[in-house]
Amino acid sequence: MRFRNPEKRKTDFREVSLGLTQRQAVEEAGRCLQCKKPRCVAGCPVEIDIPQFISFVKEKDYPGGLKKIREFNMLPAICGRVCPQETQCQGKCILGKKSGPVSIGAIERFVADYAAASGQIELPDMKSPNSHKVAVIGSGPAGLTVAADLAKWGYDITVFEALHEPGGVLTYGIPEFRLPKKIIQREIEFVKNLGVKIRLNFLIGRTQTVEELFDEGYKAIFIGVGAGSPKFMGIPGENLNNVYFASEFLTRVNLMKAHKFPVYDTPVKKAKNVAVIGGGNVAMDSARTALRLGAERVFIVYRRTEKEMPSRHEEVENAKEEGIEFCFLSNPKEILGDEKGRVQALKCDRMALGEPDESGRRRPKRTGEDFILDVEQVIMAIGQTSNPILVRSIKRLKLWGEGYIKIDRDGRTNLKGIFAGGDISTGAATVISAMGAGKRAARAIDDFIMGKKGVSTRETGGGLSKG
Ligand code: FAD
Ligand code: SF4
């Protein structure tokens, strides 16, 4: 994969990775061994027929390759860019042990971008309309996948989205330099071309309730509202000025274009020295965004070591190349402020790794030493949790943990006609796992409405549906 020069790319928001050329894509496709029992397929949460789509690329039939991918995955240009391929499809590739795995994600991205650039985008086979209405709440990857699959099967789909732009985290969370907005718009346009309607600025639970949707004739409802509420550490100083929750910081820039203030009217603090707390994709995105806003030094503060970081490996490498500084085995214990209540420094414990915890990763423990980082901004990227607005508005809906919706394997909740999937049922996860949940829920909704086998076996608790 080709990348832009780090010194240049860290000064703007243009895409960092340039993708494969046509020649590289064909060469890379030629490395695929076309295994009889392909392990890569099992590694992909939506089970794309990877050897088949790659064989189309080998023959330079890119539209054929795209059509094959789209049988399983409606958003290939997005997944090709952001999937953690090293632990999914590519992590299982047999060539990984010898010469390195086939770059499946990069080929997927190439196929989607090539077809879009040459205008060769074909709609999939569609069933004739069946007039059954289904409401999808949330337009992130889970919601878009349910919507697209059901629309293909003839359903009348409306997606309700609280924000003024569709796409969920893809739009408001993942920065332009990793996932350009025009790519998301293109993929959403494709979903709309299947007949899906998207109603924006529509907060279900406030603008309208789930009961009212059933009263309007929706036969089933899918909840894919993600997990966008902030999590803080509970340390002194978190309420000082210039402490941000990562999603707020990223939303200000990605969605509200705060980096172009005052042309756009949302501001964001531009600091010289910034500490970002956390070790996942959200932390990496926040740090690299702060750098692009003009910070001189940006520190990632993470309590374990690089080996345990949950972020995609490629993004850690990109961040390092751009000059992000990593403070491993460091755990914040206080944010220090000045007399005006603004962040002045971050005090951290030095940590060491102990025995593995329930996640299998070695548990960090204090060494008794601490240190101070002089920073004027702190960004908390230690995870997100469920937003209570919608889930609390649905009586008798079964939840687990910090307010996540309890579902069975196929996305059925305990309430008749209500389905859920993605981050709101698993907690913060990945784009492709949300899409996998969307695919399973679409099949379950189809079964439910068409009265197919399996529907009557589930628990039906409150019985909201009029279907
Ligand atoms: P979301 O994408 O969160 O979408 C939910 C949508 O529902 C939102 O648009 C929200 O506005 C809307 N909504 C909420 N409440 C309501 C309501 N009451 N009424 C109407 N609409 C509502 N994953 C990867 O695989 N690779 C990555 O590189 C990666 N990077 C990430 C970077 C960041 C900064 C973040 C925050 C996450 C990242 N993830 C990544 C995780 C991934 O984006 C999520 O797991 C995925 O988007 C979850 O999809 P979803 O459809 O469940 O929810
Ligand atoms: Fe790999 Fe993601 Fe594509 Fe599946 S969707 S083949 S996991 S890049």
XYZ file of C-alpha atoms and ligand atoms in Angstrom:
528
model
C 0.000 0.000 0.000
C 1.263 3.495 -0.840
C 1.078 6.294 1.757
C 1.519 10.058 1.508
C 4.703 11.620 2.897
C 4.275 11.992 6.711
C 5.689 15.543 6.829
C 3.160 16.734 4.251
C 0.136 14.683 5.287
C 0.255 15.748 8.946
C -0.539 19.327 7.918
C -3.833 18.557 6.172
C -6.884 16.294 6.366
C -6.467 14.584 2.968
C -6.390 10.773 2.878
C -3.111 9.274 4.095
C -3.257 5.948 2.297
C -3.233 6.047 -1.515
C -4.380 2.463 -2.105
C -3.127 0.042 -4.754
C -2.528 0.821 -8.411
C -4.271 -1.402 -10.967
C -1.032 -3.301 -11.581
C -0.424 -3.827 -7.860
C -4.008 -5.013 -7.308
C -3.751 -7.611 -10.090
C -0.324 -8.761 -8.883
C -1.564 -9.033 -5.305
C -4.653 -10.966 -6.472
C -2.266 -13.321 -8.299
C -0.674 -14.297 -4.964
C -3.956 -15.822 -3.719
C -3.658 -19.633 -3.591
C -7.425 -20.119 -4.103
C -7.521 -22.489 -1.103
C -10.189 -25.219 -1.198
C -11.101 -24.454 2.419
C -10.349 -20.723 2.626
C -9.636 -19.661 6.197
C -9.867 -15.986 5.231
C -13.628 -16.349 4.614
C -14.153 -17.639 8.150
C -12.101 -14.671 9.398
C -14.451 -12.144 7.765
C -17.475 -11.363 9.988
C -19.766 -11.154 6.906
C -18.102 -14.139 5.167
C -17.330 -12.523 1.811
C -16.405 -15.160 -0.784
C -12.857 -13.789 -0.830
C -11.185 -16.295 -3.250
C -13.964 -15.708 -5.794
C -13.857 -11.925 -5.716
C -10.059 -12.071 -5.895
C -10.214 -14.355 -8.945
C -12.308 -11.689 -10.743
C -9.586 -9.117 -9.970
C -6.914 -11.483 -11.282
C -8.852 -11.549 -14.574
C -9.182 -7.717 -14.444
C -12.974 -8.030 -14.191
C -13.331 -5.375 -11.477
C -17.123 -4.858 -11.777
C -17.484 -8.668 -11.450
C -15.331 -8.553 -8.309
C -17.403 -5.729 -6.847
C -20.680 -7.521 -7.587
C -19.377 -10.615 -5.785
C -18.311 -8.562 -2.711
C -21.637 -6.732 -2.629
C -23.498 -10.049 -2.300
C -22.070 -10.047 1.236
C -21.030 -6.499 2.019
C -22.754 -3.266 0.935
C -19.919 -0.962 2.028
C -16.684 -2.349 0.509
C -14.851 0.969 0.021
C -15.332 1.610 3.743
C -14.414 -1.880 4.997
C -11.387 -2.021 2.689
C -10.141 1.092 4.513
C -11.046 0.579 8.174
C -11.493 -3.143 8.916
C -8.871 -4.530 11.310
C -7.826 -6.976 8.565
C -4.728 -8.133 10.458
C -6.966 -9.872 13.011
C -9.782 -10.800 10.587
C -9.543 -12.029 6.975
C -5.806 -11.407 6.487
C -4.996 -12.704 9.960
C -6.215 -16.124 8.791
C -4.549 -16.140 5.346
C -2.277 -19.182 5.033
C 0.404 -17.103 3.251
C 0.781 -15.054 6.450
C 3.146 -17.702 7.780
C 5.474 -17.486 4.762
C 5.529 -14.376 2.563
C 2.863 -12.224 4.256
C -0.918 -12.496 3.823
C -2.718 -11.408 0.639
C -3.737 -7.738 1.107
C -7.448 -8.565 0.961
C -8.655 -5.232 2.372
C -6.538 -3.212 -0.066
C -7.834 -5.248 -3.053
C -11.413 -4.796 -1.802
C -10.855 -1.039 -1.580
C -9.273 -0.954 -5.052
C -12.234 -2.769 -6.627
C -14.779 -0.418 -5.023
C -12.829 2.741 -5.914
C -12.092 1.584 -9.477
C -15.748 0.803 -10.191
C -16.847 4.154 -8.745
C -14.231 6.113 -10.729
C -15.229 4.407 -13.983
C -18.976 4.704 -13.268
C -19.397 0.917 -13.412
C -21.657 0.492 -10.384
C -24.432 -2.018 -10.899
C -27.416 -2.330 -8.594
C -27.860 -5.858 -7.192
C -30.802 -8.077 -8.149
C -33.915 -6.675 -6.442
C -37.146 -8.451 -5.473
C -40.400 -6.689 -6.346
C -41.826 -4.368 -3.630
C -43.891 -6.134 -0.942
C -45.261 -2.950 0.764
C -44.187 -4.033 4.290
C -42.740 -1.049 6.146
C -39.674 -1.448 8.390
C -38.133 1.351 10.494
C -34.386 1.417 11.101
C -33.166 3.661 13.940
C -29.619 4.915 13.409
C -27.719 5.212 10.111
C -24.373 3.715 11.172
C -22.985 0.538 9.532
C -25.490 -1.704 11.385
C -28.527 0.348 10.329
C -27.334 0.829 6.732
C -26.751 -2.925 6.344
C -30.203 -3.911 7.620
C -31.743 -1.215 5.428
C -29.886 -2.313 2.280
C -30.592 -6.038 2.683
C -34.301 -5.547 3.409
C -34.670 -3.044 0.551
C -33.163 -5.638 -1.841
C -35.800 -8.097 -0.661
C -38.626 -5.675 -1.494
C -39.288 -3.983 1.879
C -40.205 -0.314 2.258
C -37.428 1.034 4.494
C -37.096 4.310 6.366
C -33.948 5.051 8.371
C -34.321 7.599 11.194
C -31.110 9.419 12.106
C -30.671 11.867 15.008
C -27.833 13.841 13.375
C -27.965 16.082 10.309
C -25.763 13.707 8.281
C -26.078 9.919 7.902
C -23.300 7.359 8.492
C -22.918 7.164 12.299
C -19.319 6.916 13.500
C -18.153 6.624 9.874
C -19.218 10.256 9.410
C -18.766 11.899 12.797
C -15.975 9.795 14.351
C -13.470 8.459 11.819
C -11.484 11.400 10.392
C -11.328 12.414 6.743
C -7.597 11.498 6.509
C -8.545 7.855 7.128
C -11.972 7.658 5.533
C -12.848 10.524 3.149
C -16.411 11.819 3.465
C -16.958 11.471 -0.289
C -16.449 7.696 0.043
C -19.105 7.482 2.774
C -21.477 9.654 0.735
C -20.925 7.395 -2.286
C -21.705 4.230 -0.315
C -24.784 5.846 1.296
C -25.959 6.993 -2.146
C -25.759 3.350 -3.255
C -27.984 2.309 -0.326
C -30.452 5.100 -1.182
C -30.528 3.915 -4.791
C -31.951 0.640 -3.482
C -34.995 2.686 -2.417
C -34.017 3.325 1.226
C -35.363 6.637 2.633
C -33.269 8.445 5.259
C -34.914 10.981 7.601
C -32.315 13.180 9.286
C -32.543 15.278 12.497
C -35.003 12.682 13.814
C -34.327 11.513 17.385
C -36.399 8.431 18.133
C -37.363 8.457 21.805
C -37.946 12.248 21.618
C -39.122 13.378 18.139
C -41.257 10.250 17.976
C -41.502 7.067 20.047
C -41.172 3.431 19.005
C -44.884 2.904 19.835
C -45.779 5.729 17.428
C -43.737 4.071 14.685
C -45.734 0.848 15.133
C -48.959 2.932 15.083
C -47.834 4.359 11.714
C -47.777 0.854 10.276
C -44.118 -0.194 10.623
C -44.143 -3.994 10.937
C -40.720 -4.240 12.574
C -38.126 -1.917 14.037
C -34.352 -2.310 14.043
C -32.358 -0.377 16.651
C -28.788 0.410 15.600
C -28.068 3.513 17.660
C -24.442 2.693 18.534
C -22.671 3.461 21.794
C -21.810 7.132 21.645
C -22.017 8.307 25.262
C -18.842 9.466 26.998
C -16.795 7.506 29.516
C -14.466 9.339 31.877
C -11.841 8.006 34.277
C -13.214 9.619 37.444
C -9.887 11.330 38.282
C -9.548 14.866 39.740
C -9.462 17.662 37.148
C -11.697 16.072 34.491
C -14.045 19.073 34.625
C -11.294 21.602 33.799
C -11.538 23.654 30.607
C -9.896 21.976 27.602
C -10.623 18.419 28.714
C -12.557 16.806 25.862
C -14.295 13.478 25.441
C -12.798 12.067 22.197
C -16.100 11.715 20.345
C -17.003 15.343 21.063
C -13.555 16.499 19.901
C -13.749 14.406 16.724
C -17.379 15.348 16.012
C -16.537 19.050 16.276
C -13.891 18.608 13.583
C -15.326 15.850 11.369
C -18.987 16.824 11.336
C -19.059 20.487 12.376
C -15.777 21.444 10.598
C -14.420 23.285 13.650
C -10.947 23.364 12.049
C -12.408 25.889 9.598
C -13.760 28.174 12.363
C -14.960 30.984 11.927
C -16.101 30.001 8.398
C -18.037 27.258 10.237
C -19.430 28.376 13.569
C -18.287 25.506 15.868
C -14.974 26.232 17.621
C -12.424 23.747 18.984
C -9.453 24.371 21.261
C -6.171 24.307 19.327
C -3.404 23.525 21.825
C 0.397 23.344 21.516
C 0.779 20.287 23.758
C -1.926 17.655 23.896
C -2.323 14.396 25.832
C -4.680 11.736 24.495
C -5.601 8.998 26.968
C -6.272 5.530 25.536
C -4.805 2.995 23.105
C -7.546 2.260 20.565
C -8.524 3.630 17.150
C -10.357 6.512 18.821
C -7.186 7.587 20.651
C -5.108 7.343 17.457
C -7.700 9.389 15.498
C -7.864 12.053 18.225
C -4.071 12.375 18.441
C -3.602 12.673 14.675
C -6.468 15.183 14.465
C -4.907 17.332 17.230
C -1.642 17.263 15.256
C -3.422 18.451 12.114
C -5.015 21.292 14.105
C -1.483 22.582 14.710
C -0.263 20.949 17.959
C 3.534 20.842 18.342
C 3.627 17.783 20.599
C 0.931 15.129 20.985
C 1.284 12.327 23.543
C -0.648 9.068 23.619
C -0.868 8.000 27.250
C -1.560 4.276 27.551
C -1.395 2.107 30.660
C -0.110 -1.056 28.951
C 2.565 -1.562 26.248
C 2.397 -1.276 22.456
C 1.777 -5.025 22.173
C -1.552 -4.767 24.028
C -2.835 -1.704 22.141
C -6.264 -2.415 20.616
C -5.768 0.066 17.754
C -5.195 -1.156 14.196
C -1.480 -1.787 13.708
C -1.383 0.333 10.529
C -2.751 3.370 12.389
C -0.142 3.070 15.161
C 2.593 2.994 12.503
C 1.050 5.992 10.700
C 0.809 7.921 13.983
C 4.463 7.193 14.817
C 5.608 8.335 11.357
C 3.709 11.594 11.856
C 5.546 12.252 15.141
C 2.948 11.256 17.763
C 4.826 10.428 21.008
C 3.820 7.331 22.976
C 3.915 7.170 26.789
C 3.414 3.457 27.439
C 2.901 1.993 30.933
C 1.495 5.350 32.056
C -1.827 5.820 33.825
C -3.254 9.332 34.434
C -4.159 10.073 38.052
C -4.862 13.826 38.035
C -5.336 16.669 35.566
C -3.769 19.830 36.986
C -5.259 23.257 36.252
C -4.221 26.927 36.391
C -5.957 29.721 38.334
C -8.449 30.198 35.443
C -9.572 26.575 35.535
C -7.715 25.533 32.328
C -5.630 22.388 31.867
C -1.973 22.952 32.724
C -0.521 19.432 33.087
C -1.307 15.735 33.421
C 0.017 13.698 36.336
C 0.519 9.982 35.619
C 1.507 6.840 37.513
C 4.242 4.720 35.986
C 2.931 1.195 35.550
C 4.324 -2.336 35.103
C 2.544 -5.386 33.684
C 1.292 -8.064 36.072
C -0.762 -11.233 35.569
C -3.303 -11.480 32.663
C -6.824 -10.148 33.412
C -10.218 -11.416 32.114
C -9.444 -9.966 28.629
C -6.284 -12.116 28.474
C -4.046 -9.035 28.459
C -1.541 -8.539 31.279
C -2.986 -6.294 33.974
C -1.095 -3.023 34.576
C -0.106 -2.251 38.184
C 1.425 0.833 39.832
C 5.186 0.966 40.368
C 4.938 3.785 42.954
C 6.628 6.318 40.647
C 4.832 9.150 38.874
C 5.589 11.907 36.360
C 4.055 15.089 34.938
C 3.351 15.920 31.292
C 3.033 19.643 30.530
C -0.037 19.866 28.285
C -2.820 22.395 27.764
C -5.374 19.930 26.443
C -6.445 16.434 27.478
C -8.595 14.183 25.287
C -10.255 11.170 26.918
C -10.401 8.190 24.546
C -10.963 5.357 27.020
C -14.175 4.033 25.460
C -17.829 4.866 24.868
C -21.017 3.523 26.331
C -24.728 3.236 25.537
C -26.825 6.396 25.122
C -29.924 6.010 27.333
C -32.362 8.285 25.415
C -33.913 5.634 23.201
C -33.450 2.458 25.261
C -35.042 4.021 28.345
C -38.050 5.151 26.302
C -38.985 1.517 25.476
C -40.779 -0.134 28.376
C -39.725 -3.680 29.348
C -36.819 -3.771 26.855
C -34.212 -6.117 28.348
C -30.754 -4.625 28.776
C -27.393 -5.870 29.986
C -24.221 -4.218 31.352
C -24.102 -0.444 30.971
C -27.458 -0.209 29.181
C -26.785 -2.375 26.101
C -29.728 -4.123 24.444
C -29.942 -7.849 25.078
C -30.475 -9.782 21.830
C -30.338 -13.369 20.653
C -27.888 -14.503 17.954
C -30.074 -13.086 15.187
C -30.760 -9.690 16.720
C -34.166 -10.391 18.301
C -34.827 -8.437 21.511
C -37.285 -9.693 24.135
C -40.007 -7.504 22.538
C -42.054 -8.640 19.579
C -41.135 -6.819 16.370
C -38.112 -5.054 17.863
C -34.619 -6.065 16.716
C -31.219 -4.587 17.510
C -27.542 -4.928 16.623
C -24.152 -3.243 16.389
C -22.497 -1.325 19.235
C -25.801 -0.834 21.117
C -25.949 -4.576 21.776
C -22.234 -5.506 21.964
C -20.630 -2.340 23.345
C -18.031 -0.478 21.252
C -16.752 -2.898 18.569
C -15.974 -2.658 14.830
C -17.628 -1.525 11.607
C -17.745 -5.003 10.139
C -19.085 -6.628 13.333
C -21.914 -4.047 13.288
C -22.550 -4.942 9.636
C -22.536 -8.677 10.441
C -25.148 -8.029 13.148
C -27.166 -6.019 10.620
C -27.130 -8.910 8.125
C -28.338 -11.447 10.714
C -31.062 -9.067 11.938
C -32.268 -8.440 8.359
C -32.810 -12.210 7.902
C -34.619 -12.416 11.258
C -36.870 -9.454 10.355
C -37.685 -11.070 7.007
C -38.539 -14.324 8.833
C -40.656 -12.422 11.364
C -42.695 -10.478 8.824
C -43.109 -13.365 6.391
C -44.001 -15.716 9.264
C -41.176 -18.134 8.516
C -39.869 -20.904 10.770
C -38.126 -19.917 14.020
C -40.124 -16.776 14.737
C -42.531 -18.204 17.302
C -39.766 -19.721 19.443
C -38.448 -16.436 20.761
C -39.515 -14.669 23.934
C -42.026 -11.918 23.202
C -42.108 -9.939 26.511
C -44.015 -6.679 25.977
C -45.597 -7.291 22.565
C -45.355 -3.809 21.057
C -45.674 -4.783 17.403
C -48.960 -4.374 15.559
C -47.555 -6.673 12.854
P -22.877 3.960 15.003
O -21.866 3.981 13.926
O -22.523 4.569 16.322
O -24.193 4.649 14.448
C -25.313 4.882 15.268
C -26.162 6.004 14.683
O -27.389 6.076 15.412
C -25.509 7.379 14.826
O -25.532 8.036 13.580
C -26.389 8.107 15.843
O -26.469 9.509 15.613
C -27.738 7.443 15.608
N -28.636 7.524 16.763
C -28.322 7.370 18.076
N -29.433 7.488 18.836
C -30.464 7.715 17.981
C -31.867 7.914 18.166
N -32.413 7.859 19.392
N -32.645 8.155 17.070
C -32.079 8.188 15.819
N -30.761 7.997 15.592
C -29.966 7.751 16.661
N -14.170 0.294 13.731
C -13.422 -0.331 12.782
O -13.786 -1.430 12.356
N -12.284 0.223 12.283
C -11.860 1.457 12.669
O -10.842 1.921 12.192
C -12.645 2.166 13.640
N -12.296 3.416 14.038
C -13.101 4.086 14.912
C -12.773 5.409 15.232
C -13.594 6.136 16.078
C -13.230 7.567 16.395
C -14.734 5.517 16.673
C -15.613 6.294 17.630
C -15.047 4.210 16.377
C -14.252 3.491 15.478
N -14.567 2.192 15.116
C -13.813 1.531 14.165
C -15.747 1.503 15.665
C -16.928 1.539 14.682
O -17.007 2.790 14.057
C -18.230 1.203 15.403
O -18.081 -0.078 15.995
C -19.414 1.164 14.416
O -19.572 2.417 13.780
C -20.710 0.792 15.137
O -21.756 0.854 14.217
P -23.281 1.054 14.669
O -24.066 1.054 13.414
O -23.602 0.068 15.725
O -23.357 2.487 15.377
Fe -11.617 -8.457 5.319
Fe -13.290 -6.599 6.292
Fe -13.305 -7.170 3.669
Fe -14.270 -8.963 5.445
S -15.113 -6.913 5.001
S -12.884 -9.379 3.691
S -12.867 -8.628 7.203
S -11.595 -6.261 4.810
